[in-house]
Tab-separated table of N, CA and C in Angstrom:
chain	number	residue	atom	x	y	z
A	11	ALA	N	92.012	110.323	80.080
A	11	ALA	CA	93.072	109.331	79.970
A	11	ALA	C	94.417	110.015	79.793
A	12	GLY	N	94.434	111.098	79.030
A	12	GLY	CA	95.689	111.803	78.788
A	12	GLY	C	96.287	112.396	80.051
A	13	PHE	N	95.445	113.049	80.854
A	13	PHE	CA	95.943	113.631	82.098
A	13	PHE	C	96.433	112.557	83.062
A	14	THR	N	95.761	111.423	83.088
A	14	THR	CA	96.186	110.331	83.955
A	14	THR	C	97.531	109.787	83.500
A	15	GLY	N	97.722	109.628	82.194
A	15	GLY	CA	99.010	109.171	81.671
A	15	GLY	C	100.131	110.140	82.008
A	16	ILE	N	99.854	111.439	81.877
A	16	ILE	CA	100.850	112.449	82.239
A	16	ILE	C	101.146	112.374	83.735
A	17	GLY	N	100.112	112.174	84.543
A	17	GLY	CA	100.298	112.054	85.989
A	17	GLY	C	101.141	110.849	86.360
A	18	VAL	N	100.910	109.717	85.704
A	18	VAL	CA	101.710	108.516	85.976
A	18	VAL	C	103.163	108.772	85.593
A	19	GLY	N	103.387	109.378	84.444
A	19	GLY	CA	104.757	109.697	84.033
A	19	GLY	C	105.435	110.639	85.009
A	20	ALA	N	104.709	111.632	85.504
A	20	ALA	CA	105.272	112.554	86.488
A	20	ALA	C	105.617	111.830	87.784
A	21	ALA	N	104.768	110.879	88.184
A	21	ALA	CA	105.034	110.108	89.401
A	21	ALA	C	106.270	109.228	89.239
A	22	TYR	N	106.499	108.709	88.037
A	22	TYR	CA	107.719	107.932	87.780
A	22	TYR	C	108.970	108.765	88.060
A	23	TYR	N	108.879	110.067	87.824
A	23	TYR	CA	110.029	110.946	88.000
A	23	TYR	C	110.086	111.610	89.367
A	24	GLY	N	109.310	111.099	90.317
A	24	GLY	CA	109.416	111.560	91.691
A	24	GLY	C	108.453	112.654	92.104
A	25	LEU	N	107.633	113.157	91.200
A	25	LEU	CA	106.629	114.143	91.584
A	25	LEU	C	105.451	113.416	92.234
A	26	ARG	N	104.564	114.149	92.849
A	26	ARG	CA	103.386	113.570	93.500
A	26	ARG	C	102.124	114.214	92.922
A	27	PRO	N	101.755	113.813	91.696
A	27	PRO	CA	100.625	114.465	91.030
A	27	PRO	C	99.276	114.083	91.620
A	28	VAL	N	98.327	115.001	91.453
A	28	VAL	CA	96.929	114.766	91.799
A	28	VAL	C	96.128	114.959	90.518
A	29	VAL	N	95.466	113.898	90.057
A	29	VAL	CA	94.636	113.964	88.857
A	29	VAL	C	93.190	114.048	89.319
A	30	GLU	N	92.496	115.107	88.894
A	30	GLU	CA	91.114	115.287	89.319
A	30	GLU	C	90.177	115.086	88.135
A	31	PHE	N	89.200	114.212	88.318
A	31	PHE	CA	88.196	113.939	87.300
A	31	PHE	C	86.961	114.785	87.571
A	32	MET	N	86.277	115.222	86.504
A	32	MET	CA	85.055	116.005	86.670
A	32	MET	C	84.045	115.207	87.499
A	33	THR	N	83.858	113.948	87.164
A	33	THR	CA	83.130	112.991	87.989
A	33	THR	C	83.945	111.712	87.966
A	34	PHE	N	83.896	110.956	89.037
A	34	PHE	CA	84.831	109.852	89.145
A	34	PHE	C	84.563	108.732	88.144
A	35	ASN	N	83.354	108.667	87.579
A	35	ASN	CA	83.131	107.611	86.592
A	35	ASN	C	83.942	107.854	85.323
A	36	PHE	N	84.443	109.082	85.104
A	36	PHE	CA	85.344	109.323	83.978
A	36	PHE	C	86.684	108.620	84.170
A	37	SER	N	86.968	108.167	85.382
A	37	SER	CA	88.215	107.424	85.604
A	37	SER	C	88.212	106.105	84.831
A	38	MET	N	87.037	105.618	84.458
A	38	MET	CA	86.974	104.384	83.664
A	38	MET	C	87.579	104.594	82.273
A	39	GLN	N	87.599	105.828	81.790
A	39	GLN	CA	88.252	106.125	80.521
A	39	GLN	C	89.772	106.022	80.659
A	40	ALA	N	90.271	106.154	81.886
A	40	ALA	CA	91.708	106.137	82.138
A	40	ALA	C	92.156	104.870	82.860
A	41	ILE	N	91.305	103.859	82.902
A	41	ILE	CA	91.589	102.668	83.702
A	41	ILE	C	92.859	101.942	83.247
A	42	ASP	N	93.195	102.004	81.971
A	42	ASP	CA	94.419	101.363	81.497
A	42	ASP	C	95.644	101.983	82.164
A	43	HIS	N	95.697	103.307	82.232
A	43	HIS	CA	96.827	103.967	82.895
A	43	HIS	C	96.823	103.693	84.396
A	44	ILE	N	95.646	103.699	84.985
A	44	ILE	CA	95.551	103.498	86.435
A	44	ILE	C	96.016	102.104	86.819
A	45	ILE	N	95.566	101.085	86.101
A	45	ILE	CA	95.904	99.711	86.469
A	45	ILE	C	97.221	99.249	85.850
A	46	ASN	N	97.334	99.344	84.523
A	46	ASN	CA	98.500	98.769	83.852
A	46	ASN	C	99.760	99.606	83.965
A	47	SER	N	99.631	100.916	84.163
A	47	SER	CA	100.828	101.745	84.302
A	47	SER	C	101.145	102.036	85.767
A	48	ALA	N	100.170	102.540	86.505
A	48	ALA	CA	100.436	102.957	87.884
A	48	ALA	C	100.441	101.795	88.877
A	49	ALA	N	99.375	101.021	88.909
A	49	ALA	CA	99.233	100.007	89.957
A	49	ALA	C	100.210	98.851	89.809
A	50	LYS	N	100.514	98.444	88.589
A	50	LYS	CA	101.393	97.292	88.386
A	50	LYS	C	102.879	97.622	88.445
A	51	SER	N	103.232	98.890	88.346
A	51	SER	CA	104.647	99.258	88.238
A	51	SER	C	105.476	98.806	89.423
A	52	ASN	N	104.968	98.990	90.620
A	52	ASN	CA	105.715	98.578	91.808
A	52	ASN	C	105.934	97.072	91.819
A	53	TYR	N	104.913	96.329	91.489
A	53	TYR	CA	105.003	94.868	91.470
A	53	TYR	C	105.941	94.379	90.370
A	54	MET	N	105.784	94.917	89.172
A	54	MET	CA	106.555	94.443	88.027
A	54	MET	C	108.028	94.834	88.111
A	55	SER	N	108.359	95.854	88.920
A	55	SER	CA	109.751	96.290	89.053
A	55	SER	C	110.402	95.774	90.332
A	56	ALA	N	109.760	94.849	91.003
A	56	ALA	CA	110.259	94.302	92.274
A	56	ALA	C	110.485	95.415	93.303
A	57	GLY	N	109.583	96.397	93.310
A	57	GLY	CA	109.634	97.452	94.307
A	57	GLY	C	110.556	98.614	93.970
A	58	GLN	N	111.177	98.612	92.809
A	58	GLN	CA	112.113	99.690	92.462
A	58	GLN	C	111.408	100.942	91.944
A	59	ILE	N	110.201	100.803	91.429
A	59	ILE	CA	109.456	101.956	90.919
A	59	ILE	C	108.272	102.225	91.835
A	60	SER	N	108.205	103.444	92.335
A	60	SER	CA	107.084	103.876	93.153
A	60	SER	C	106.258	104.861	92.333
A	61	VAL	N	104.945	104.777	92.425
A	61	VAL	CA	104.072	105.666	91.664
A	61	VAL	C	103.118	106.367	92.636
A	62	PRO	N	103.606	107.430	93.299
A	62	PRO	CA	102.765	108.144	94.262
A	62	PRO	C	101.815	109.105	93.560
A	63	ILE	N	100.645	108.614	93.160
A	63	ILE	CA	99.670	109.418	92.427
A	63	ILE	C	98.325	109.362	93.143
A	64	VAL	N	97.592	110.460	93.092
A	64	VAL	CA	96.258	110.529	93.680
A	64	VAL	C	95.276	110.823	92.558
A	65	SER	N	94.199	110.049	92.491
A	65	SER	CA	93.095	110.307	91.567
A	65	SER	C	91.876	110.651	92.402
A	66	ARG	N	91.226	111.762	92.071
A	66	ARG	CA	90.075	112.162	92.879
A	66	ARG	C	88.993	112.756	91.994
A	67	GLY	N	87.781	112.758	92.506
A	67	GLY	CA	86.658	113.337	91.796
A	67	GLY	C	85.370	113.050	92.534
A	68	PRO	N	84.326	113.853	92.306
A	68	PRO	CA	83.048	113.629	92.975
A	68	PRO	C	82.356	112.382	92.431
A	69	ASN	N	81.546	111.764	93.267
A	69	ASN	CA	80.847	110.547	92.857
A	69	ASN	C	79.550	110.410	93.636
A	70	GLY	N	78.583	109.739	93.065
A	70	GLY	CA	77.348	109.402	93.752
A	70	GLY	C	76.339	110.534	93.821
A	71	ALA	N	75.258	110.246	94.498
A	71	ALA	CA	74.146	111.198	94.577
A	71	ALA	C	74.530	112.487	95.294
A	72	ALA	N	75.431	112.415	96.262
A	72	ALA	CA	75.818	113.602	97.025
A	72	ALA	C	76.503	114.641	96.150
A	73	ALA	N	77.099	114.204	95.034
A	73	ALA	CA	77.768	115.162	94.135
A	73	ALA	C	76.755	115.965	93.321
A	74	GLY	N	75.501	115.516	93.276
A	74	GLY	CA	74.452	116.232	92.563
A	74	GLY	C	74.641	116.241	91.063
A	75	VAL	N	75.162	115.158	90.519
A	75	VAL	CA	75.471	115.132	89.095
A	75	VAL	C	74.473	114.330	88.266
A	76	GLY	N	73.395	113.877	88.847
A	76	GLY	CA	72.358	113.184	88.085
A	76	GLY	C	72.688	111.738	87.777
A	77	ALA	N	71.724	111.052	87.204
A	77	ALA	CA	71.853	109.614	86.957
A	77	ALA	C	72.952	109.284	85.952
A	78	GLN	N	73.223	110.185	85.016
A	78	GLN	CA	74.218	109.886	83.978
A	78	GLN	C	75.634	109.806	84.534
A	79	HIS	N	75.922	110.462	85.653
A	79	HIS	CA	77.276	110.512	86.199
A	79	HIS	C	77.329	110.041	87.647
A	80	SER	N	76.442	109.148	88.042
A	80	SER	CA	76.399	108.717	89.437
A	80	SER	C	76.527	107.214	89.597
A	81	GLN	N	77.341	106.576	88.764
A	81	GLN	CA	77.499	105.134	88.919
A	81	GLN	C	78.091	104.890	90.274
């Protein structure tokens, strides 16, 4: 969640951060920043704030991470 918050803040200032999760289901720990900070900003600011951020990470059986990390 902390790295995602830092990434959103960096995107507010014009950088283009890439936040990488060990497995993508860890993004659920950062969902507040992803939805309430990053995704809503453009809408809530009438298009004045752009948040160019990328979140990435392995997911599913192909990642070979077992049942605990393969939602």
